[in-house]
Amino acid sequence: MALDLLQVVNGIEPSDAAWRRRARERLNNLAIPLGSLGQLLDLAEQLAGIKKTMNPSVKKKVVVTMAGDHGVAEENVSTAPQEVTRQMVYNFVAGGAGINALAGVAKAEVVVVDMGVAADFNDLVSSGRIISRKVGYGTGNIAKGPAMTRQQAVQALEAGIDVVAGLVEKGVELLGTGDMGIGNTTPSSAIFAAFSGLPARVVTGRGTGISDEVLEHKIGVVQRALEVNKPDPSDAIDVLAKVGGFEIGGIAGVILGAAYFKIPVVVDGFISTAGALLAQRLAPFSVDYMIAAHCSMEYGHKRMLEMLGLRPLLDLKLRLGEGTGAALAMGIVDAAVAVLTKVMTFEEAGVARNASMAY
Amino acid sequence: MALDLLQVVNGIEPSDAAWRRRARERLNNLAIPLGSLGQLLDLAEQLAGIKKTMNPSVKKKVVVTMAGDHGVAEENVSTAPQEVTRQMVYNFVAGGAGINALAGVAKAEVVVVDMGVAADFNDLVSSGRIISRKVGYGTGNIAKGPAMTRQQAVQALEAGIDVVAGLVEKGVELLGTGDMGIGNTTPSSAIFAAFSGLPARVVTGRGTGISDEVLEHKIGVVQRALEVNKPDPSDAIDVLAKVGGFEIGGIAGVILGAAYFKIPVVVDGFISTAGALLAQRLAPFSVDYMIAAHCSMEYGHKRMLEMLGLRPLLDLKLRLGEGTGAALAMGIVDAAVAVLTKVMTFEEAGVARNASMAY
């Protein structure tokens, strides 16, 4: 029985303040100079608050990589042809993509979901190698009209939630988000602009690496998408429907599902953060469950993270997507758990605390 | 047969340009937007250049944590009493310290070396749980005179080299550096000032977390150490002897040893980077083998890394030392290897490259 969106949105609770406090108390008593493990301590506290335990397990990891196509690709906003979305899905399944390599290092499973690629994958779906939640064969061109109907937007969100529900049954303990979709920085920029009110120029970047000239053109496309569609910033479903994407809605659903089931979710880069914005607007407490993987090279991503109040773990000039940053950051999540569960306190270690509070 | 310093310094070669080029060529052909894996690509290239292979293995990892005491601790430059150095060595052996937790996540072994703690560890040494390379029972107070003799400085460097030689025999493939020594940010700042010519105020930070008042005092101590000892910046051994520390010399030796044996070495934070500066001044090509783990919270560390031309992998507000940042960054090194060895090229993956160079 699939969960409906309203049920999930209403069911998302803040993470547990008492467990956060308890964790912080222990972290403040570790035999280290006070606070000297920096962001690892904040992350450890967050994990304890999410999982309501001093022993949060994040062993079973899954990166959900959602794929979809974009009508706006016909505006030539990307360096790559649309068929690359389909080809990359095959590459994910073959194990040869960036996300496969980095998920391998993190010991995370990669779950590929077809949210709306403009091609069929009957072979991959029937053999269970990808999940099909196809909402359509690519979105409408947002430079000319809406990306999808309101009903499709809800369907995309619920698909993401449902994927998480299935993974929860299999015992997932840490989620990561990822995307594949030629052209998808354009709707992500439009979503960011819709919610922030920032001008197209400030929210639009080079994606796969477009030239100055194409960037100017792309800024115009984002501007037009906003003018033509007039997304209502107080209505996240309207924003998704008007200027979003199927895989972006799916990612927002994954984040909502994670928050609903109290699973920490590592949010990848620019496209995933657009999904996170949608999730936050639908359910503000969902932010408690988000871990920002990295600050992407994509222009505007830093401000997007600031809007969510998230501080990224990594800054390695990544701009690939697929969930690669999320997979890479999962190692830092493991480290935060180890700090909480393995490092001894002054008392346990028999280390002098003396007059000082630090060491 | 121990290697002597001159032999090692003269034996350090630059990493291999042809292998770097070969690696970069493959990385530029991966089925990803050109350059979209950012610093991972640079690191992958560096590893190929060091190990002269497209399949650099970094599986067998060791963090060498070097401990020593500092006469300057009597100037009250730290929040912690000197006895904490000894206590933390026991904590490392018991497995309850930050470095144990983070090395565990990285699957790295921690090798603890007594370079000059003001205490004996007969039990730990005889049972083989730490290595003793003790140069003395703490250094002299650098605010009043030299830290050590020139002969002791050479001994400390050679001890570090020798530790690496032993680990190479056991098949080590990736090294990390770490430090433990109450008071050791003070000599590290003095080393940095000696080489950079920067004023004490710019090179001195809060270490374990000292107050504004103690910081002012510490700046004065660093200033005095430079005035009293007049270290010769053109003579790295003089700098180490005058204002260094036994474990800092040991760390410099580990880095020189790593470069000599062509093993990549992940340099931890402020104290380790002071060691890296000494190594670089002794053997400029040693920088080719260094990987900067992170930008520490310790004031001045960023400029120290810039002096070496190193770009850190992480920036998580760490300031613990012990090698914790190095252990944490080892996961990123694993990821870089996976990018080089596991990600398919356009040709291999059957992904369209089309007219564009990216994707």
XYZ file of C-alpha atoms in Angstrom:
718
model
C 0.000 0.000 0.000
C 1.644 3.175 -1.165
C 1.820 6.137 1.179
C 0.204 9.306 -0.023
C 2.019 12.600 -0.074
C -0.134 14.359 2.499
C 0.228 11.513 4.959
C 4.021 11.641 4.631
C 4.282 15.421 4.765
C 2.144 15.516 7.891
C 4.013 12.612 9.427
C 7.471 14.190 9.303
C 8.672 15.109 12.795
C 11.708 17.091 13.852
C 14.680 15.005 14.928
C 14.853 14.265 18.655
C 16.193 17.123 20.779
C 16.753 14.997 23.865
C 18.938 12.513 21.966
C 20.814 15.376 20.347
C 21.513 16.789 23.817
C 22.586 13.441 25.160
C 24.969 12.955 22.229
C 26.399 16.458 22.599
C 27.039 15.811 26.261
C 29.111 12.739 25.436
C 30.894 14.509 22.577
C 31.819 17.332 24.954
C 33.373 14.766 27.288
C 35.526 12.973 24.730
C 39.234 12.965 25.532
C 39.968 15.564 22.870
C 40.261 19.338 23.038
C 36.681 20.570 23.256
C 35.113 20.784 19.794
C 38.318 19.779 18.024
C 36.635 17.301 15.694
C 34.628 20.143 14.158
C 31.837 19.190 11.790
C 32.171 15.503 12.653
C 30.747 16.360 16.072
C 27.763 18.205 14.608
C 27.103 15.327 12.263
C 27.355 12.787 15.084
C 24.851 14.811 17.094
C 22.510 14.995 14.092
C 22.651 11.227 13.560
C 21.874 10.534 17.230
C 18.913 12.906 17.009
C 17.586 11.230 13.868
C 18.005 7.641 15.036
C 17.278 8.239 18.738
C 20.264 6.260 19.895
C 23.878 6.790 20.920
C 24.751 3.950 18.550
C 23.361 5.077 15.205
C 24.125 2.491 12.546
C 24.683 3.634 8.976
C 26.117 0.406 7.625
C 23.444 -0.421 5.075
C 23.812 2.375 2.558
C 21.924 3.038 -0.644
C 22.370 5.780 -3.219
C 19.162 6.280 -5.188
C 20.021 7.645 -8.627
C 16.972 9.022 -10.392
C 16.941 9.540 -14.133
C 14.677 11.670 -16.275
C 14.653 13.648 -19.474
C 13.823 17.282 -20.038
C 11.929 18.913 -22.866
C 14.045 21.994 -22.350
C 17.029 20.056 -23.737
C 15.712 21.083 -27.179
C 16.755 24.630 -26.299
C 20.392 23.482 -26.423
C 21.170 24.314 -22.800
C 23.587 21.393 -22.396
C 26.726 20.230 -24.160
C 25.363 16.690 -24.321
C 22.611 15.220 -26.497
C 19.492 13.896 -24.751
C 20.303 10.299 -25.662
C 23.119 10.413 -23.096
C 20.531 10.081 -20.306
C 19.529 6.686 -21.643
C 23.120 5.650 -22.318
C 24.172 6.589 -18.817
C 21.396 4.447 -17.309
C 22.980 1.503 -19.146
C 26.381 2.606 -17.867
C 25.054 2.663 -14.267
C 23.767 -0.868 -14.701
C 27.048 -1.996 -16.266
C 28.878 -0.585 -13.249
C 31.156 1.728 -15.197
C 29.954 5.162 -14.126
C 31.358 7.559 -11.548
C 28.596 6.679 -9.104
C 29.444 2.970 -9.315
C 33.091 3.656 -8.530
C 32.386 5.960 -5.588
C 29.496 3.935 -4.188
C 31.853 0.965 -4.295
C 34.318 2.793 -2.069
C 31.490 3.705 0.335
C 30.116 0.140 0.223
C 26.779 1.597 -0.847
C 24.318 -0.043 -3.195
C 23.240 2.004 -6.218
C 19.519 1.842 -6.974
C 18.678 3.329 -10.373
C 15.146 4.608 -10.917
C 13.689 5.590 -14.281
C 11.511 8.537 -13.340
C 10.956 9.723 -16.867
C 13.641 8.991 -19.412
C 12.559 9.477 -23.020
C 13.207 5.824 -23.798
C 12.087 2.392 -22.618
C 14.204 0.035 -20.554
C 12.058 -3.078 -20.727
C 15.080 -5.368 -20.471
C 16.522 -3.603 -17.411
C 13.156 -3.314 -15.671
C 12.077 -6.919 -16.225
C 15.438 -8.186 -14.979
C 15.124 -5.998 -11.869
C 18.271 -4.042 -12.595
C 16.493 -0.715 -12.496
C 13.213 0.366 -10.970
C 10.674 1.950 -13.275
C 8.556 4.737 -11.842
C 8.241 6.421 -15.191
C 5.972 9.451 -15.015
C 6.432 10.284 -18.686
C 8.875 10.273 -21.608
C 10.632 13.481 -20.673
C 9.033 16.664 -19.381
C 7.544 19.468 -21.427
C 9.873 22.265 -22.524
C 9.695 24.727 -19.602
C 10.732 27.573 -21.866
C 7.347 27.178 -23.559
C 5.012 25.750 -20.942
C 4.810 23.614 -17.822
C 7.153 20.677 -17.276
C 4.302 18.420 -16.193
C 0.798 18.414 -14.788
C 0.137 18.899 -11.102
C -0.945 15.272 -10.925
C 2.350 14.146 -12.433
C 4.224 16.259 -9.900
C 2.459 14.481 -7.046
C 3.098 11.169 -8.784
C 6.830 11.910 -8.989
C 7.001 12.849 -5.299
C 5.062 9.762 -4.251
C 7.272 7.564 -6.436
C 10.328 8.776 -4.520
C 8.601 8.148 -1.197
C 7.599 4.686 -2.351
C 11.143 3.800 -3.398
C 12.309 4.705 0.114
C 9.498 2.666 1.685
C 10.737 -0.343 -0.270
C 14.336 0.245 0.833
C 13.259 0.659 4.461
C 11.724 -2.810 4.290
C 15.128 -4.073 3.209
C 16.790 -2.388 6.177
C 18.419 0.704 4.649
C 20.186 2.831 7.295
C 21.678 5.656 5.229
C 20.357 7.091 1.991
C 22.002 9.202 -0.664
C 20.403 10.998 -3.588
C 21.608 11.218 -7.150
C 20.392 12.383 -10.553
C 20.880 11.763 -14.242
C 19.150 13.870 -16.827
C 20.600 15.862 -19.689
C 19.449 19.441 -19.269
C 18.503 19.124 -15.613
C 20.534 22.022 -14.244
C 18.121 24.307 -16.131
C 14.949 23.260 -14.220
C 17.006 23.116 -11.011
C 18.024 26.739 -11.527
C 14.411 27.649 -12.261
C 13.233 25.954 -9.046
C 15.896 27.821 -7.098
C 14.879 31.107 -8.693
C 11.183 30.455 -8.037
C 11.744 29.913 -4.313
C 14.469 32.505 -3.754
C 13.270 35.287 -6.016
C 16.855 35.616 -7.214
C 17.392 36.662 -10.838
C 18.116 33.996 -13.463
C 21.715 35.194 -13.775
C 22.454 34.393 -10.133
C 20.950 30.915 -10.138
C 22.259 29.625 -13.455
C 25.582 27.885 -14.006
C 27.526 25.988 -16.624
C 26.193 22.484 -15.983
C 28.295 20.004 -17.932
C 30.572 22.844 -19.002
C 28.896 25.158 -21.482
C 30.625 28.151 -23.049
C 30.059 31.821 -22.127
C 27.762 32.194 -25.101
C 25.617 29.159 -24.245
C 25.508 30.299 -20.618
C 23.989 33.634 -21.696
C 21.433 31.719 -23.738
C 20.697 29.374 -20.808
C 20.125 32.326 -18.463
C 17.561 33.575 -20.981
C 15.881 30.166 -21.029
C 15.601 30.095 -17.225
C 14.201 33.631 -17.314
C 11.663 32.626 -19.930
C 10.646 29.503 -17.995
C 9.801 31.701 -15.026
C 7.935 34.288 -17.101
C 5.958 31.775 -19.130
C 4.997 29.530 -16.206
C 4.799 31.923 -13.240
C 5.380 29.222 -10.612
C 3.816 30.044 -7.240
C 6.633 30.004 -4.649
C 4.170 29.332 -1.839
C 3.107 26.109 -3.551
C 5.977 23.663 -3.990
C 3.917 21.265 -6.084
C 3.154 24.089 -8.478
C 6.868 24.923 -8.720
C 7.727 21.287 -9.465
C 4.945 21.002 -12.042
C 5.748 24.273 -13.789
C 9.549 24.305 -13.929
C 10.744 21.016 -12.407
C 11.623 17.571 -13.645
C 10.486 14.014 -13.048
C 13.762 12.936 -11.417
C 13.886 16.149 -9.369
C 10.421 15.377 -8.005
C 11.580 11.833 -7.355
C 14.583 13.111 -5.400
C 12.337 15.393 -3.345
C 10.208 12.324 -2.651
C 13.237 10.316 -1.555
C 14.133 13.077 0.892
C 10.587 13.282 2.229
C 10.483 9.501 2.550
C 13.815 9.511 4.383
C 12.534 12.132 6.827
C 9.269 10.243 7.317
C 11.080 6.979 8.086
C 13.816 8.775 10.089
C 16.690 7.770 7.815
C 19.515 10.287 7.316
C 19.799 11.274 3.673
C 22.964 12.576 2.056
C 21.944 15.179 -0.497
C 24.248 15.291 -3.532
C 24.837 18.457 -5.569
C 22.890 21.112 -7.453
C 20.017 19.015 -8.828
C 19.565 17.065 -5.608
C 19.547 20.305 -3.654
C 16.749 21.602 -5.884
C 14.895 18.466 -4.778
C 15.805 19.258 -1.174
C 14.332 22.758 -1.557
C 11.068 21.228 -2.733
C 11.093 18.815 0.211
C 11.801 21.599 2.685
C 8.963 23.726 1.311
C 6.586 20.778 1.623
C 7.815 19.679 5.066
C 10.155 22.091 6.841
C 11.269 19.495 9.413
C 12.675 17.349 6.621
C 15.825 19.503 6.809
C 16.717 17.764 10.088
C 17.332 14.575 8.102
C 19.411 16.124 5.328
C 23.199 15.961 5.177
C 24.696 18.198 2.500
C 27.365 16.124 0.756
C 29.363 18.839 -0.905
C 29.467 22.296 -2.355
C 29.293 21.756 -6.086
C 31.131 23.796 -8.688
C 27.745 24.661 -10.175
C 27.275 28.386 -9.739
C 24.607 29.162 -7.159
C 24.834 25.887 -5.262
C 26.415 27.546 -2.225
C 23.496 29.969 -1.906
C 21.039 27.138 -2.390
C 22.597 25.284 0.554
C 22.539 28.467 2.619
C 18.812 28.778 1.941
C 18.408 25.361 3.529
C 20.778 26.218 6.378
C 23.029 23.304 5.415
C 26.812 23.279 5.660
C 28.360 20.920 3.109
C 30.880 18.277 4.177
C 33.077 18.395 1.090
C 34.288 20.989 -1.385
C 36.223 19.135 -4.043
C 35.070 21.014 -7.157
C 32.747 18.195 -8.143
C 29.978 18.810 -10.674
C 29.108 15.378 -11.969
C 25.911 14.504 -10.163
C 24.707 10.870 -10.316
C 25.025 10.834 -6.507
C 28.834 10.850 -6.658
C 29.202 13.553 -4.010
C 26.712 11.777 -1.771
C 28.610 8.497 -2.063
C 31.894 10.236 -1.313
C 30.429 11.980 1.746
C 29.124 8.701 3.147
C 32.659 7.998 4.359
C 32.475 11.149 6.462
C 29.171 9.938 7.904
C 30.869 6.676 8.892
C 33.580 8.734 10.578
C 31.029 10.746 12.569
C 29.458 7.537 13.844
C 32.898 6.249 14.838
C 33.571 9.460 16.776
C 30.348 9.022 18.727
C 30.708 5.304 19.362
C 34.435 4.570 19.493
C 36.222 7.567 21.013
C 36.563 7.360 24.811
C 35.690 10.115 27.250
C 38.259 11.573 29.661
C 36.933 9.290 32.380
C 36.972 6.152 30.218
C 40.457 6.863 28.894
C 42.024 7.990 32.172
C 43.241 11.226 30.632
C 43.714 14.259 32.868
C 41.224 17.008 32.336
C 42.682 19.216 35.060
C 41.760 22.805 35.462
C 41.152 23.254 31.764
C 37.919 22.520 29.968
C 39.789 21.653 26.815
C 41.850 18.478 26.997
C 71.077 -0.922 7.879
C 69.606 2.491 8.514
C 69.558 5.034 5.705
C 71.306 8.293 6.356
C 69.638 11.624 5.824
C 71.873 12.803 3.002
C 71.367 9.586 1.063
C 67.590 9.937 1.335
C 67.476 13.649 0.545
C 69.617 13.093 -2.529
C 67.612 10.054 -3.544
C 64.234 11.789 -3.732
C 63.065 12.133 -7.335
C 60.108 14.035 -8.749
C 57.035 11.915 -9.440
C 56.825 10.547 -12.973
C 55.611 13.049 -15.573
C 54.936 10.430 -18.249
C 52.648 8.431 -15.952
C 50.892 11.607 -14.871
C 50.262 12.437 -18.518
C 49.033 8.949 -19.263
C 46.651 9.090 -16.303
C 45.371 12.527 -17.285
C 44.682 11.297 -20.779
C 42.483 8.496 -19.445
C 40.790 10.824 -16.938
C 39.980 13.232 -19.776
C 38.306 10.362 -21.634
C 36.088 9.138 -18.810
C 32.359 9.148 -19.610
C 31.757 12.200 -17.447
C 31.622 15.892 -18.275
C 35.249 16.921 -18.677
C 36.834 17.652 -15.306
C 33.603 17.106 -13.398
C 35.196 15.011 -10.679
C 37.328 17.992 -9.649
C 40.088 17.345 -7.143
C 39.604 13.584 -7.359
C 41.037 13.772 -10.864
C 44.104 15.704 -9.730
C 44.658 13.250 -6.916
C 44.268 10.280 -9.260
C 46.859 11.803 -11.569
C 49.219 12.415 -8.640
C 48.916 8.804 -7.469
C 49.642 7.455 -10.959
C 52.707 9.701 -11.137
C 53.971 8.530 -7.748
C 53.390 4.822 -8.276
C 54.137 4.723 -12.016
C 51.066 2.702 -12.828
C 47.468 3.190 -13.935
C 46.487 0.858 -11.111
C 47.939 2.496 -8.003
C 47.085 0.428 -4.959
C 46.595 2.220 -1.635
C 45.016 -0.677 0.254
C 47.648 -1.149 2.931
C 47.421 2.071 4.915
C 49.355 3.192 7.956
C 49.037 6.365 10.009
C 52.261 7.055 11.881
C 51.463 9.031 15.016
C 54.572 10.563 16.524
C 54.642 11.711 20.128
C 57.006 14.083 21.878
C 57.116 16.604 24.693
C 58.110 20.228 24.614
C 60.087 22.243 27.131
C 58.093 25.287 26.065
C 55.038 23.756 27.761
C 56.421 25.283 30.972
C 55.516 28.676 29.486
C 51.826 27.716 29.781
C 51.087 27.940 26.079
C 48.540 25.104 26.193
C 45.365 24.405 28.126
C 46.561 20.895 28.887
C 49.272 19.704 31.295
C 52.323 17.972 29.827
C 51.368 14.614 31.342
C 48.543 14.403 28.780
C 51.103 13.484 26.097
C 51.969 10.320 28.023
C 48.336 9.574 28.839
C 47.299 9.928 25.220
C 49.982 7.442 24.125
C 48.281 4.938 26.426
C 44.931 5.949 24.969
C 46.242 5.323 21.424
C 47.368 1.863 22.475
C 44.048 1.168 24.198
C 42.271 2.114 20.966
C 40.100 4.834 22.479
C 41.452 7.967 20.831
C 40.154 9.935 17.878
C 42.865 8.523 15.644
C 41.862 4.964 16.472
C 38.237 5.649 15.564
C 39.034 7.377 12.277
C 41.828 5.021 11.255
C 39.345 2.208 11.873
C 36.955 3.728 9.350
C 39.809 4.080 6.827
C 41.031 0.536 7.587
C 44.424 2.010 8.385
C 46.821 0.704 10.996
C 48.011 3.201 13.615
C 51.714 3.009 14.420
C 52.624 5.022 17.502
C 56.200 6.224 17.826
C 57.720 7.711 20.971
C 60.015 10.351 19.538
C 60.638 12.109 22.832
C 57.927 11.950 25.444
C 59.034 13.014 28.937
C 58.229 9.580 30.324
C 59.204 5.958 29.767
C 56.985 3.354 28.118
C 59.000 0.226 28.830
C 55.881 -1.932 28.972
C 54.517 -0.672 25.648
C 57.876 -0.843 23.894
C 58.798 -4.328 25.065
C 55.375 -5.654 24.043
C 55.783 -4.070 20.617
C 52.731 -1.871 20.974
C 54.640 1.313 20.293
C 57.961 1.960 18.619
C 60.570 3.821 20.627
C 62.791 6.226 18.743
C 63.213 8.454 21.740
C 65.595 11.305 21.064
C 65.192 12.796 24.547
C 62.756 13.375 27.394
C 61.124 16.448 25.913
C 62.858 19.289 24.096
C 64.478 22.347 25.639
C 62.281 25.391 26.208
C 62.547 27.284 22.897
C 61.635 30.532 24.629
C 65.010 30.290 26.382
C 67.267 28.346 24.037
C 67.364 25.669 21.353
C 64.894 22.788 21.303
C 67.661 20.262 20.664
C 71.167 19.853 19.307
C 71.828 19.661 15.588
C 72.769 16.028 16.056
C 69.417 15.322 17.719
C 67.618 17.037 14.829
C 69.304 14.718 12.344
C 68.529 11.773 14.640
C 64.819 12.711 14.692
C 64.675 12.993 10.898
C 66.489 9.686 10.412
C 64.198 8.008 12.922
C 61.189 8.996 10.820
C 62.876 7.719 7.666
C 63.733 4.489 9.403
C 60.151 3.950 10.569
C 59.013 4.258 6.952
C 61.719 1.875 5.776
C 60.362 -0.691 8.230
C 56.796 -0.160 7.011
C 57.876 -0.438 3.371
C 59.277 -3.871 4.175
C 55.809 -4.784 5.428
C 54.206 -3.563 2.203
C 52.731 -0.190 3.163
C 51.056 1.520 0.178
C 49.686 4.731 1.704
C 51.081 6.651 4.651
C 49.534 9.261 6.911
C 51.221 11.465 9.476
C 50.038 12.349 12.948
C 51.303 14.039 16.083
C 50.805 14.090 19.815
C 52.635 16.544 22.008
C 51.274 19.058 24.475
C 52.584 22.463 23.459
C 53.495 21.473 19.905
C 51.598 24.160 18.045
C 54.115 26.643 19.510
C 57.217 25.145 17.829
C 55.143 24.528 14.681
C 54.301 28.232 14.560
C 57.947 29.096 15.140
C 59.037 26.805 12.276
C 56.461 28.436 10.004
C 57.629 31.914 11.017
C 61.270 30.980 10.507
C 60.688 29.816 6.923
C 58.081 32.392 5.906
C 59.394 35.484 7.655
C 55.827 36.170 8.773
C 55.370 37.854 12.156
C 54.527 35.715 15.197
C 50.990 37.093 15.286
C 50.194 35.713 11.830
C 51.551 32.221 12.440
C 50.196 31.600 15.937
C 46.793 30.127 16.765
C 44.787 28.798 19.668
C 45.982 25.172 19.650
C 43.771 23.169 21.996
C 41.603 26.238 22.554
C 43.394 28.882 24.581
C 41.811 32.189 25.607
C 42.539 35.595 24.062
C 44.859 36.386 26.935
C 46.854 33.163 26.640
C 46.999 33.640 22.858
C 48.669 37.044 23.335
C 51.145 35.403 25.694
C 51.767 32.565 23.215
C 52.457 35.033 20.406
C 55.077 36.588 22.676
C 56.610 33.167 23.334
C 56.877 32.417 19.594
C 58.426 35.840 19.069
C 60.923 35.208 21.849
C 61.782 31.749 20.477
C 62.737 33.365 17.173
C 64.731 36.187 18.773
C 66.588 33.980 21.218
C 67.426 31.226 18.734
C 67.740 33.047 15.397
C 67.010 29.951 13.279
C 68.617 30.102 9.823
C 65.790 29.731 7.252
C 68.216 28.474 4.627
C 69.156 25.563 6.884
C 66.162 23.361 7.723
C 68.124 21.265 10.204
C 69.018 24.458 12.074
C 65.348 25.472 12.153
C 64.327 22.063 13.516
C 67.106 22.097 16.118
C 66.472 25.662 17.278
C 62.671 25.883 17.393
C 61.299 22.433 16.454
C 60.295 19.293 18.286
C 61.286 15.650 18.303
C 57.957 14.455 16.876
C 57.964 17.251 14.290
C 61.391 16.126 13.108
C 60.073 12.570 13.073
C 57.126 13.605 10.914
C 59.458 15.405 8.494
C 61.447 12.180 8.364
C 58.340 10.130 7.617
C 57.547 12.453 4.715
C 61.099 12.266 3.379
C 61.024 8.496 3.727
C 57.700 8.324 1.900
C 59.089 10.407 -0.949
C 62.268 8.336 -1.094
C 60.324 5.068 -1.291
C 57.650 6.593 -3.588
C 54.754 6.134 -1.183
C 52.034 8.826 -1.149
C 51.810 10.450 2.272
C 48.715 12.153 3.623
C 49.859 15.116 5.696
C 47.574 15.834 8.660
C 47.108 19.333 10.127
C 49.185 22.201 11.499
C 51.956 20.241 13.234
C 52.310 17.740 10.392
C 52.467 20.604 7.915
C 55.328 22.138 9.903
C 57.032 18.782 9.369
C 56.150 18.969 5.682
C 57.771 22.407 5.439
C 60.986 20.980 6.889
C 60.835 18.077 4.405
C 60.248 20.416 1.488
C 63.180 22.638 2.467
C 65.432 19.580 2.699
C 64.138 17.946 -0.514
C 61.901 20.107 -2.698
C 60.681 17.143 -4.776
C 59.172 15.598 -1.641
C 56.117 17.820 -2.227
C 55.159 15.578 -5.159
C 54.405 12.801 -2.666
C 52.418 14.922 -0.199
C 48.613 14.947 -0.033
C 47.222 17.684 2.207
C 44.473 16.052 4.260
C 42.604 19.104 5.437
C 42.656 22.764 6.260
C 42.812 22.869 10.030
C 41.073 25.413 12.216
C 44.497 26.381 13.559
C 45.132 29.927 12.465
C 47.812 30.125 9.800
C 47.443 26.588 8.500
C 45.916 27.747 5.237
C 48.941 29.969 4.495
C 51.270 27.159 5.476
C 49.637 24.895 2.894
C 49.820 27.663 0.298
C 53.562 27.930 0.946
C 53.812 24.269 -0.034
C 51.470 24.711 -3.000
C 49.098 22.113 -1.546
C 45.314 22.222 -1.797
C 43.685 20.401 1.115
C 41.044 17.722 0.510
C 38.864 18.487 3.535
C 37.782 21.523 5.510
C 35.767 20.240 8.443
C 37.011 22.573 11.180
C 39.217 19.882 12.654
C 42.018 20.809 15.055
C 42.745 17.609 16.945
C 45.898 16.297 15.331
C 46.943 12.687 16.109
C 46.594 12.035 12.354
C 42.798 12.217 12.482
C 42.529 14.439 9.423
C 44.945 12.197 7.523
C 42.904 9.100 8.368
C 39.699 10.814 7.309
C 41.224 11.936 4.004
C 42.380 8.413 3.201
C 38.810 7.654 2.119
C 39.127 10.376 -0.499
C 42.367 8.804 -1.713
C 40.529 5.492 -2.112
C 37.900 7.337 -4.136
C 40.526 8.866 -6.435
C 41.948 5.421 -7.126
C 38.456 4.123 -7.900
C 37.924 6.976 -10.371
C 41.117 6.055 -12.193
C 40.594 2.311 -12.175
C 36.822 1.738 -12.194
C 35.167 4.489 -14.222
C 34.804 3.648 -17.912
C 35.789 5.889 -20.796
C 33.276 7.008 -23.442
C 34.497 4.241 -25.705
C 34.327 1.539 -23.046
C 30.871 2.609 -21.887
C 29.332 3.215 -25.298
C 28.261 6.717 -24.348
C 27.920 9.340 -27.062
C 30.520 12.038 -27.020
C 29.164 13.782 -30.111
C 30.299 17.195 -31.104
C 30.967 18.285 -27.557
C 34.125 17.691 -25.621
C 32.205 17.486 -22.389
C 29.999 14.430 -22.050
